[in-house]
Short mmCIF file of C-alpha atoms in Angstrom, two decimals:
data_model
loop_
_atom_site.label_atom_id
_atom_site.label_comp_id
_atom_site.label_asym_id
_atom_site.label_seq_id
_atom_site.Cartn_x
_atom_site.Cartn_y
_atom_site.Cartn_z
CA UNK A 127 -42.26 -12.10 24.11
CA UNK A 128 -43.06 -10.26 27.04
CA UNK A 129 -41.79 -10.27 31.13
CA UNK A 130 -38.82 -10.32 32.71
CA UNK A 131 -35.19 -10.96 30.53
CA UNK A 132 -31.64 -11.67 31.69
CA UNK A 133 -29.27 -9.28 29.59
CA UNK A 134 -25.87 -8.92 30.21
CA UNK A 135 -24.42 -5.20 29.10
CA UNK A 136 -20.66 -4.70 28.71
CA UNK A 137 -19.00 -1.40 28.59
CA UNK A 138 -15.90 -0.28 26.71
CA UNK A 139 -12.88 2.01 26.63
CA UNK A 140 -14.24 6.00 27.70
CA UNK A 141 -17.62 4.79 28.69
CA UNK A 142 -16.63 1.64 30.93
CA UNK A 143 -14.01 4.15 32.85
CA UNK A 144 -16.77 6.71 33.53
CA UNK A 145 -19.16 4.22 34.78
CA UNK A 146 -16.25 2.26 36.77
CA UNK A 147 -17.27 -1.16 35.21
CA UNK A 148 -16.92 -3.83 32.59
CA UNK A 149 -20.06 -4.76 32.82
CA UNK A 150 -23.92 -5.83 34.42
CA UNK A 151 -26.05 -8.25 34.82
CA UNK A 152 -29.74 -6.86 34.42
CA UNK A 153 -33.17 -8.18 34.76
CA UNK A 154 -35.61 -6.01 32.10
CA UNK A 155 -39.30 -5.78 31.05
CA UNK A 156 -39.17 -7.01 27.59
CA UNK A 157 -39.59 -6.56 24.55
CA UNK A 158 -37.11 -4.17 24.69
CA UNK A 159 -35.06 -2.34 21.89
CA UNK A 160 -31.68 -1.13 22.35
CA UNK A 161 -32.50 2.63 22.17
CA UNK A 162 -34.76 2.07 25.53
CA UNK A 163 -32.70 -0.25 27.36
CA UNK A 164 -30.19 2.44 26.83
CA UNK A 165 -32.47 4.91 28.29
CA UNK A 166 -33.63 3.00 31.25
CA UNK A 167 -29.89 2.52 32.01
CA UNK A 168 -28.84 6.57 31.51
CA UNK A 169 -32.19 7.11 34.05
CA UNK A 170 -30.50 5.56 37.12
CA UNK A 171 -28.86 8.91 38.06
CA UNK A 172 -24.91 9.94 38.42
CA UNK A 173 -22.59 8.24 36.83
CA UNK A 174 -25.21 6.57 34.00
CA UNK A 175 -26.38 9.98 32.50
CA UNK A 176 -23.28 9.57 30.26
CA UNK A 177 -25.45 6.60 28.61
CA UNK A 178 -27.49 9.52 27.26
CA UNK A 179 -24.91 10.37 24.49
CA UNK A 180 -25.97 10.17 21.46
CA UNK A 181 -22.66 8.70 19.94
CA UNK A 182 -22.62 5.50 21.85
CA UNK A 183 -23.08 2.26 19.72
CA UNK A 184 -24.10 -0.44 20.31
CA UNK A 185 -23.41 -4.14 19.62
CA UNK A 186 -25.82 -7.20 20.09
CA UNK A 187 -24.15 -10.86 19.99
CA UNK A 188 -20.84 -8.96 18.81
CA UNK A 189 -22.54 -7.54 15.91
CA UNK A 190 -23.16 -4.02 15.60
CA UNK A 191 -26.92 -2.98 15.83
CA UNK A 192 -29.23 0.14 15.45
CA UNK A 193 -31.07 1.62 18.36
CA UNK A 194 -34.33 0.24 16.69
CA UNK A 195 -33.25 -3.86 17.13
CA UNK A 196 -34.93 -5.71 19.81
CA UNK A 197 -32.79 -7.32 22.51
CA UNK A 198 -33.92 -10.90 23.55
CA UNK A 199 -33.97 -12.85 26.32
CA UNK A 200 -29.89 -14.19 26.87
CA UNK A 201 -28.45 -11.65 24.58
CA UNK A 202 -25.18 -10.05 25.00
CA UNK A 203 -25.32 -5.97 24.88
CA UNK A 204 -22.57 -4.41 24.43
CA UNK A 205 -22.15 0.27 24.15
CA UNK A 206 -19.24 2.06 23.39
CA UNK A 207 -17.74 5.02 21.85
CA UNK A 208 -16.55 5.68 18.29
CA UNK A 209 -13.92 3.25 17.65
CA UNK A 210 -10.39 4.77 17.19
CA UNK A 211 -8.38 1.54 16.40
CA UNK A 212 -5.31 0.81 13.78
CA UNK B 233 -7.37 -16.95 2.50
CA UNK B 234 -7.86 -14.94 5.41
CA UNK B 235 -6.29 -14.95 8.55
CA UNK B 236 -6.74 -12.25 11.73
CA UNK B 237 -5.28 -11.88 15.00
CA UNK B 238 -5.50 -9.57 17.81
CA UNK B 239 -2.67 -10.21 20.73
CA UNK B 240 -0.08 -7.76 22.71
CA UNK B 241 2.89 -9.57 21.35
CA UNK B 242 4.70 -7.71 18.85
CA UNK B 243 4.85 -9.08 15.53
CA UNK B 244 7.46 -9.96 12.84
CA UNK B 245 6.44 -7.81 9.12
CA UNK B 246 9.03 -10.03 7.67
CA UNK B 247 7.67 -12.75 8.33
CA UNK B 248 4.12 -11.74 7.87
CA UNK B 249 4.70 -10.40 4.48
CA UNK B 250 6.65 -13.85 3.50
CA UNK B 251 3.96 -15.83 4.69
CA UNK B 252 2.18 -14.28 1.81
CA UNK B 253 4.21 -15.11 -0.53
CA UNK B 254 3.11 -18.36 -1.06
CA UNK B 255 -0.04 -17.90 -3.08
CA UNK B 256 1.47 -17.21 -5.99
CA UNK B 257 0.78 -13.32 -6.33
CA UNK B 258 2.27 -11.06 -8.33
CA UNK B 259 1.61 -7.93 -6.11
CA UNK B 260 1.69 -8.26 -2.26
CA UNK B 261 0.96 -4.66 -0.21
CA UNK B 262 1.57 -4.34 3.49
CA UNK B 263 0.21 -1.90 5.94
CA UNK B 264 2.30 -1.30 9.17
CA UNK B 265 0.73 1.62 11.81
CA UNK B 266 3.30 2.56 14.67
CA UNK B 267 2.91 4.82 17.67
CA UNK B 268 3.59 7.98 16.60
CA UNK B 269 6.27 9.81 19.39
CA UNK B 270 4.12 13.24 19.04
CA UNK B 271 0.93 14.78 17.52
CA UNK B 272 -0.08 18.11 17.05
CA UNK B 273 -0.99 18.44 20.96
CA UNK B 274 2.73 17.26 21.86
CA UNK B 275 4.50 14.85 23.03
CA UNK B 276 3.27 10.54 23.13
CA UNK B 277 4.97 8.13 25.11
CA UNK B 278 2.19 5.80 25.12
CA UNK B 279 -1.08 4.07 23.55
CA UNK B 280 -3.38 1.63 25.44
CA UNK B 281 -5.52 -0.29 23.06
CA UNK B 282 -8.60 -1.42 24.42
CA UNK B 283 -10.79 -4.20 22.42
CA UNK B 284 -13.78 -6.21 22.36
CA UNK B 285 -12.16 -9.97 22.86
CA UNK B 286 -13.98 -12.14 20.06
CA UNK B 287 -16.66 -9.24 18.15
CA UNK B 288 -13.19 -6.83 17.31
CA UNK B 289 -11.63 -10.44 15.53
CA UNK B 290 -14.87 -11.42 13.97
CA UNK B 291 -15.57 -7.86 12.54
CA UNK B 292 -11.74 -7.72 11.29
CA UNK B 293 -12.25 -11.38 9.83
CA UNK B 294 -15.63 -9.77 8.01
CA UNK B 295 -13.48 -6.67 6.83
CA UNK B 296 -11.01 -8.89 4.65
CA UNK B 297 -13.77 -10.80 3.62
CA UNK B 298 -15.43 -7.78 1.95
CA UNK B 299 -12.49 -6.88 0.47
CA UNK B 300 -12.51 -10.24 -1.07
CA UNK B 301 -15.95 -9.80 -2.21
CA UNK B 302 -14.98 -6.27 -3.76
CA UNK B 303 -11.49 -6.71 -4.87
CA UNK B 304 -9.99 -10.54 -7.03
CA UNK B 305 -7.64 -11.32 -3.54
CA UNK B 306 -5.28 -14.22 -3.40
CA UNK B 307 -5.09 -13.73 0.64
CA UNK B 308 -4.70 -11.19 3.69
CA UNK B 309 -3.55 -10.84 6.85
CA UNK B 310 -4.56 -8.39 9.66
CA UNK B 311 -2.98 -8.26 12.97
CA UNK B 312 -3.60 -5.90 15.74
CA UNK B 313 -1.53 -5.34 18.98
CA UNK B 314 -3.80 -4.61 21.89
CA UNK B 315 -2.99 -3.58 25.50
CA UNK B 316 -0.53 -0.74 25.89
CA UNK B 317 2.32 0.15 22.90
CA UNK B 318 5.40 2.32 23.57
CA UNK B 319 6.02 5.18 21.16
CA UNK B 320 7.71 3.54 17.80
CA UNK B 321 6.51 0.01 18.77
CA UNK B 322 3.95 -1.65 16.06
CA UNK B 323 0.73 -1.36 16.23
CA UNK B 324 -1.02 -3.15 12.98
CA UNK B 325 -0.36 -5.36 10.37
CA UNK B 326 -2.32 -4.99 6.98
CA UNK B 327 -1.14 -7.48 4.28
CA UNK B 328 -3.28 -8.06 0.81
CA UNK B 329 -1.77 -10.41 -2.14
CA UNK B 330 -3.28 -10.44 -5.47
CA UNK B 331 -2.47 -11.13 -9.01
CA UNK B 332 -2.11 -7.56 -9.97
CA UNK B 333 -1.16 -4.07 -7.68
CA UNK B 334 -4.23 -2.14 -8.26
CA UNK B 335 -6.44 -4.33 -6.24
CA UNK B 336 -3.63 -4.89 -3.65
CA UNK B 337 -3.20 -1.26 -3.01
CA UNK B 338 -6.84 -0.47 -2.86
CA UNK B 339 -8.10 -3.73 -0.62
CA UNK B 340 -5.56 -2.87 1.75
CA UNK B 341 -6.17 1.44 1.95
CA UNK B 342 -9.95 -0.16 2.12
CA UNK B 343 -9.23 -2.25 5.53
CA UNK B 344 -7.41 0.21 7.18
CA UNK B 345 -10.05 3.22 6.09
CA UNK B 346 -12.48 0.43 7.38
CA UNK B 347 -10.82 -1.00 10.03
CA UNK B 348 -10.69 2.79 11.64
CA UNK B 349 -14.60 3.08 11.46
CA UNK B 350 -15.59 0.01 12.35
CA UNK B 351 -13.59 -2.38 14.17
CA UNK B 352 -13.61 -2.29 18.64
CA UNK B 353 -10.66 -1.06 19.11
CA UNK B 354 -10.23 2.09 21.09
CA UNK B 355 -6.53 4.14 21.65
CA UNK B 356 -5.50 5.52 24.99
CA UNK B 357 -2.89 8.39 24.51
CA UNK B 358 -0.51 8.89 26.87
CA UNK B 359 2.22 11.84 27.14
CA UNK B 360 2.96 15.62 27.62
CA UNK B 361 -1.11 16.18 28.17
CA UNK B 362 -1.47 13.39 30.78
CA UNK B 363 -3.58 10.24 29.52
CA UNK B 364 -6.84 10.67 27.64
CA UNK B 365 -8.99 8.19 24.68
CA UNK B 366 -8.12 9.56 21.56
CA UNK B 367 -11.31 11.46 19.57
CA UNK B 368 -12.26 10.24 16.21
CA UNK B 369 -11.03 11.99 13.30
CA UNK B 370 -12.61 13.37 11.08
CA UNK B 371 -10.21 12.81 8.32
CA UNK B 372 -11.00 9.23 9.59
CA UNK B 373 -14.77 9.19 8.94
CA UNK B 374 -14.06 10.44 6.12
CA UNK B 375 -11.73 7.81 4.95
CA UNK B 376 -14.38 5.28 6.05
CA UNK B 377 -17.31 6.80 4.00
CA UNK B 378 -15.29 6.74 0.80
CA UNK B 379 -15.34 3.03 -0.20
CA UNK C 40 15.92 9.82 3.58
CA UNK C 41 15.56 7.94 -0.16
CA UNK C 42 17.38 5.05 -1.18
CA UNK C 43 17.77 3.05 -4.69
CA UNK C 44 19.09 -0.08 -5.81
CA UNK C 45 19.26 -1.80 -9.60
CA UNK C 46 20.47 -5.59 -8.60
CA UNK C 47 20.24 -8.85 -9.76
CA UNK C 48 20.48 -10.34 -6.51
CA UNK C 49 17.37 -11.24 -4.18
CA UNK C 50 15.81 -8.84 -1.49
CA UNK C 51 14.91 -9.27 2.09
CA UNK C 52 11.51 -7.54 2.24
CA UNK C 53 11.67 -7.80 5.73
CA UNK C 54 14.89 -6.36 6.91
CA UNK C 55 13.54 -3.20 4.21
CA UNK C 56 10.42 -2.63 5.71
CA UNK C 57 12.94 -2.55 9.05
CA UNK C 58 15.03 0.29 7.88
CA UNK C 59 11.92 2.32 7.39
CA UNK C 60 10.77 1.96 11.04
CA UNK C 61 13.83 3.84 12.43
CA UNK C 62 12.30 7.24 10.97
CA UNK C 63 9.01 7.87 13.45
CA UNK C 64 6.94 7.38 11.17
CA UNK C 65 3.44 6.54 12.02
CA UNK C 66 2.03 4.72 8.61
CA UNK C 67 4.33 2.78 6.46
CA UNK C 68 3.60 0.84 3.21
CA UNK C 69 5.34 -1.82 1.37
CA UNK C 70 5.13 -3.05 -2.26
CA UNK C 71 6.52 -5.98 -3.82
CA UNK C 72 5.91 -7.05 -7.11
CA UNK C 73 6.59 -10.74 -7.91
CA UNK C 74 6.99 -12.86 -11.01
CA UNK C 75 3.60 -14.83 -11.66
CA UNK C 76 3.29 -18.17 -13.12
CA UNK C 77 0.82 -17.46 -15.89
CA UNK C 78 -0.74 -14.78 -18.01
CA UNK C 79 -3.87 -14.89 -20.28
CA UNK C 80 -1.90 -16.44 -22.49
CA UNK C 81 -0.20 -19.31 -20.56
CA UNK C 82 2.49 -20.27 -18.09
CA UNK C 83 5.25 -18.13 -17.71
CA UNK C 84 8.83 -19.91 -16.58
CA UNK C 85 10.91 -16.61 -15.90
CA UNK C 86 11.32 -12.84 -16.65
CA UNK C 87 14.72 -11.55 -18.03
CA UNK C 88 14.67 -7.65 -16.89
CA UNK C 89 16.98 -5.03 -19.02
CA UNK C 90 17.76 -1.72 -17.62
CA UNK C 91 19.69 1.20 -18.94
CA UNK C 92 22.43 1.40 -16.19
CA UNK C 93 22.91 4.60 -14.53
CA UNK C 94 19.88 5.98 -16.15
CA UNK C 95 17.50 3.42 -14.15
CA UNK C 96 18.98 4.68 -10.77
CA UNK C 97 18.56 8.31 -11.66
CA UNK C 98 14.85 7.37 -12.54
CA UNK C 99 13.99 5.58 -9.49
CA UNK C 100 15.90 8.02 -7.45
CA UNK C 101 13.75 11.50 -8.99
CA UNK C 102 10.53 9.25 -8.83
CA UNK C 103 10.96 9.07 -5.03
CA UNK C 104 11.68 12.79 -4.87
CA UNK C 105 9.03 13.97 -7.20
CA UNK C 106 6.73 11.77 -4.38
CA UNK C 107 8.52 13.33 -1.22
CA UNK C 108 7.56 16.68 -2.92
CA UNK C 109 4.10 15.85 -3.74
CA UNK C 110 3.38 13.84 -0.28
CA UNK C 111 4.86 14.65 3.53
CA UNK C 112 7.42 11.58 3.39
CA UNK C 113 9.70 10.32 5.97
CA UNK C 114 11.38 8.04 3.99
CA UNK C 115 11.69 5.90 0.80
CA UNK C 116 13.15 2.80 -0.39
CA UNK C 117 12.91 1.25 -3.92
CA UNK C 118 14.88 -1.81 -5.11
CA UNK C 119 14.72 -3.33 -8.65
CA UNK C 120 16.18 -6.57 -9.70
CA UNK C 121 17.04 -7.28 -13.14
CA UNK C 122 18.67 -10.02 -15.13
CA UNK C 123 16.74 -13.33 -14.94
CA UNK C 124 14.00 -14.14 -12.64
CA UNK C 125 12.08 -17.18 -12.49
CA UNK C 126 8.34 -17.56 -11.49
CA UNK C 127 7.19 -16.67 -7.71
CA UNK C 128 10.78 -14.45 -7.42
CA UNK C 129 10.70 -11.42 -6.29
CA UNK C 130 10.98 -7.95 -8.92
CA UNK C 131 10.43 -4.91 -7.06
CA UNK C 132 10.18 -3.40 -3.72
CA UNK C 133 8.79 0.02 -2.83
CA UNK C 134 8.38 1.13 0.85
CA UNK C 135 7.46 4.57 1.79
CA UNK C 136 7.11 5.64 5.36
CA UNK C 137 5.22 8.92 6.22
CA UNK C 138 3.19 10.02 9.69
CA UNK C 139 0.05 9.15 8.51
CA UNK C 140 -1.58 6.23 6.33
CA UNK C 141 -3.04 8.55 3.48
CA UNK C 142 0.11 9.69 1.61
CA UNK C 143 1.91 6.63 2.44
CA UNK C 144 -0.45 4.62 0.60
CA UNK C 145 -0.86 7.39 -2.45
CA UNK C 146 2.59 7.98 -2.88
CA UNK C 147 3.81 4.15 -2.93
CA UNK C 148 1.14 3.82 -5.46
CA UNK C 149 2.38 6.82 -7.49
CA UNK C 150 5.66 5.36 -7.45
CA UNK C 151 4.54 2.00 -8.82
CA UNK C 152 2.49 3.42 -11.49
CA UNK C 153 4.80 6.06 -12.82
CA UNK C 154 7.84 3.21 -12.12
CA UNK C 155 5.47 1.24 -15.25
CA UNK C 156 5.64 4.45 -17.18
CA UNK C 157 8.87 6.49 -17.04
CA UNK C 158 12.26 3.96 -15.73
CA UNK C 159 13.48 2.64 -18.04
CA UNK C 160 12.97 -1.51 -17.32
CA UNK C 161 11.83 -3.45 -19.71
CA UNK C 162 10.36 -7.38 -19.04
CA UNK C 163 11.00 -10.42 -21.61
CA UNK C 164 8.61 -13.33 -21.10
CA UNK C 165 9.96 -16.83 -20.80
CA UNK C 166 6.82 -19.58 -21.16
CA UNK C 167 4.70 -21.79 -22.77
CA UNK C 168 4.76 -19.52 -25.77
CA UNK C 169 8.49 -19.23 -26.16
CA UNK C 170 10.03 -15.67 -24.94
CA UNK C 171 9.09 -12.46 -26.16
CA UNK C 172 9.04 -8.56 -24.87
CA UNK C 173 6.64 -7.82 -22.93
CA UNK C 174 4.20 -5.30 -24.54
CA UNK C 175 3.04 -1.90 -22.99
CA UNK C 176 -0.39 -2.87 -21.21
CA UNK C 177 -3.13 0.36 -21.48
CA UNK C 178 -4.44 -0.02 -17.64
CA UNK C 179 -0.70 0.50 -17.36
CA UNK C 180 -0.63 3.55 -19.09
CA UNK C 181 -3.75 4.52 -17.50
CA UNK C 182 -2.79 4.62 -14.25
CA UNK C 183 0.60 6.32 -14.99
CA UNK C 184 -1.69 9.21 -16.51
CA UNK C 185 -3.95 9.63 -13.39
CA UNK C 186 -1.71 10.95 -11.00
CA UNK D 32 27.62 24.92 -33.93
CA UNK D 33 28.18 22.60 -37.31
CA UNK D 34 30.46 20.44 -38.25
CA UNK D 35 30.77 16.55 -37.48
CA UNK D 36 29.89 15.84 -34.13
CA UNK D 37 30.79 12.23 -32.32
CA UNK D 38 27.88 10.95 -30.79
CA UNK D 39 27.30 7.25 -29.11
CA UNK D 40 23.84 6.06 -29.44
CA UNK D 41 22.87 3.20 -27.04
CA UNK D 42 19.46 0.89 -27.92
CA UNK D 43 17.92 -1.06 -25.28
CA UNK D 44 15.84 -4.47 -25.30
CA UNK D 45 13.36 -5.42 -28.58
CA UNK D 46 15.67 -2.51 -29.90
CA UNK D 47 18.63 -3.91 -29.00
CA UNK D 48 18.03 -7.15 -30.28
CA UNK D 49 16.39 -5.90 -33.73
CA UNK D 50 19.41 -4.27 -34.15
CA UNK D 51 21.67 -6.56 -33.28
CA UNK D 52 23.66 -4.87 -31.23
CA UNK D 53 24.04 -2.47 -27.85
CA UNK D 54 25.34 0.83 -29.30
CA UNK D 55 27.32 2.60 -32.05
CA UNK D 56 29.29 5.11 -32.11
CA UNK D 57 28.46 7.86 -35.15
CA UNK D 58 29.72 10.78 -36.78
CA UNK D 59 26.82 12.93 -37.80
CA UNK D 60 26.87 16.11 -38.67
CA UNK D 61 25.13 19.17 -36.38
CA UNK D 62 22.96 20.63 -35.70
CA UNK D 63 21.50 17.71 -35.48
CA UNK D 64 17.53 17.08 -33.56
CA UNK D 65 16.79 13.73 -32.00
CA UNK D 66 14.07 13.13 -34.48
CA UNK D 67 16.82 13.76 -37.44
CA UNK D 68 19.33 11.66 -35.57
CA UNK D 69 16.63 8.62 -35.35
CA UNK D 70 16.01 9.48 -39.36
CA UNK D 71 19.24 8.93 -40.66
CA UNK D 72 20.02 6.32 -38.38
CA UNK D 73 16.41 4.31 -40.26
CA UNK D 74 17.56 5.05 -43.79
CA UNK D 75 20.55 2.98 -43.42
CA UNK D 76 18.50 -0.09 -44.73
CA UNK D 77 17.84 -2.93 -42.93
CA UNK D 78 17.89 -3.59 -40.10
CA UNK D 79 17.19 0.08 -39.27
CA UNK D 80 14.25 0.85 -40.72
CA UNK D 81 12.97 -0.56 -37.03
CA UNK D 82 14.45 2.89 -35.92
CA UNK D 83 11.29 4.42 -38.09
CA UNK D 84 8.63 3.71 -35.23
CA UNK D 85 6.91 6.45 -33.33
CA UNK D 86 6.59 4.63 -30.57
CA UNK D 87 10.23 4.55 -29.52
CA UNK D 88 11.93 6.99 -27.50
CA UNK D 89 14.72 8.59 -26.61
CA UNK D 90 17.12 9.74 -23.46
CA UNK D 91 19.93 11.97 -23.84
CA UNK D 92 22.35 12.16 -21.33
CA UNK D 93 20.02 9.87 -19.61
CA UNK D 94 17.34 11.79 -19.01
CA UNK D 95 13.96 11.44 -21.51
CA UNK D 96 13.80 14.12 -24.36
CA UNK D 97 11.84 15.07 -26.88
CA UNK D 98 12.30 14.74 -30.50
CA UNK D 99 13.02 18.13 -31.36
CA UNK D 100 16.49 17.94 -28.72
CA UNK D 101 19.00 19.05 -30.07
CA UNK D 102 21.92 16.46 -29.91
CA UNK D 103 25.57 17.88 -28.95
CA UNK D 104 29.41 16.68 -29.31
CA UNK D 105 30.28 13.91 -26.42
CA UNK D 106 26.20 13.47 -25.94
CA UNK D 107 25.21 10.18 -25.03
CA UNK D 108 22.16 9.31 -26.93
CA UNK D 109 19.90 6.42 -26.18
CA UNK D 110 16.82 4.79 -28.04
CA UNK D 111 14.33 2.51 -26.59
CA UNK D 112 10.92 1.20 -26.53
CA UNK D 113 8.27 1.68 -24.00
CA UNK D 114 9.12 0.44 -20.68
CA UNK D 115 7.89 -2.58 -18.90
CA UNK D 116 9.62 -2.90 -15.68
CA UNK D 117 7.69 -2.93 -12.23
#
């Protein structure tokens, strides 16, 4: 599948505070795997270089992924820190 | 078998631990975590919990049911508080039946070594040092690696 | 900071795990052990408990100390009925509050596993297969060694 | 010290009910070990020869000792089998 997908990215905890938001709403070029979309969004300058740790995960449809999965076309996106729960 | 929640209301261990009672175990284990009123950087008066509404209940749901895979479980019961928790107030429940303690003890050290790793939750300290998120542990990681 | 009781009469698992939280603890653990139903070799109707008055107390009471030495311990609360008890009633309760998870979990395990071993209790079976004492089990033993 | 020393000896459970009863009260005479104690005590014919196991054991004073304690005047000397509370 290639063109243009609808993703929506959510933020949590640390990261969502130092990027001011919850969350976006973002047209990409797919295919697309996690690891770039998280590049593309760390390249848009001050405050989204902290998308350029290396520590963030990431969760696709609520389910943990690896950098390597492939985000489609209506999928939810979701990077945060190390979780510190319980 | 299984049952999860996630809500800001405070919850009853009492009751929580009788409602497991009713499966006919003969070893029940319960978990409670509470905010802590100091850690080695001083004084807490506070935690914010911040989660993931539906993926940090469906990824605590999945965590019992591994330990049902792993361990013979007659039910369990996780609760965790979200939003922000005074020092001393509760801040998870962990409760495992079974027929016999062994598997009790270690499907309920296994959710909360798990649950630590794993589940969206994230802790916002608040106290003597001003508010910051809470780093992982190592100890923690650790814990989580071990099972 | 650790408590023991040898009763016949019920427990409110609840209102123990309750005293515990008074301490600042960060991590506390419960154990209850209950009477099942069946075995492997049939149903079981009740359990008549014995103990050795004054020496049971003194058991449970240096178990909990040998713990608080071997684990950072807030606080510790044992209670052991004896006399009859019929299926699905409650036997034991062990709760153990400490800061963090890690020796609350060990050392409520310890307790139950040595409690098997070293106080003297001692269970007669009332079933299916008429009554009889109930014989030392090896995992028993086992896990009374380990520690 | 020798001499006859009073001693009560308390049995507990399977023991117990062997036995036929909760406790005796004995003059024996010392020094006297634990293991001696539970010897005489099995050759008084039956029912005692249940006191012959190895697998029974023994609190003085309640508190667990082994079988080469020596047993003193006023002791309070208990025999029982493994435990099975919890």
């Amino acid at each position: 599948m290639t063109g243009n997908v609808e993703i929506k990215v959510l933020f949590f905890a640390g990261l969502r505070e130092q990027l001011g938001l919850p969350s976006i709403q973002s047209k990409l070029q797919a295919p697309l795997t996690v690891a770039s979309l998280q590049q593309q969004l760390a390249s848009q300058g001050a405050p989204w270089h902290v998308m350029q740790s290396e520590h963030l995960l990431c969760a696709v449809n609520k389910e943990i992924v690896s950098p390597e999965h492939v985000v489609r076309a209506g999928d939810e996106v979701a990077f945060f820190p190390p979780v510190t729960g319980g | 078998m299984f049952s999860v929640k996630v809500q800001h209301e405070d919850f009853n261990a009492g009751k929580e631990y009788q409602a497991l009672t009713s499966v006919g175990a003969g070893a029940i284990v319960t978990f409670c975590g509470l905010v802590r009123d100091h850690s080695a950087e001083g004084r807490i008066d506070a935690l914010t919990l911040e989660h993931y509404p539906g993926m940090t209940e469906n990824t605590l749901q999945q965590l019992l049911e591994h330990a049902g895979r792993r361990w013979s479980l007659l039910a369990g019961r996780i609760i965790h508080r979200v939003g922000r928790l005074e020092a001393h107030q509760q801040i998870v429940f962990v409760g495992i039946a079974s027929e016999h303690r062994q598997a009790a003890f270690e499907a309920a050290s296994f959710v909360m070594d798990r649950l630590k790793n794993d589940v969206p939750l994230w802790k916002k300290q608040h106290g003597q040092q001003g508010e910051h998120w809470v780093e992982v542990k190592e100890s923690d990681r650790q814990a989580g690696a071990k099972w």
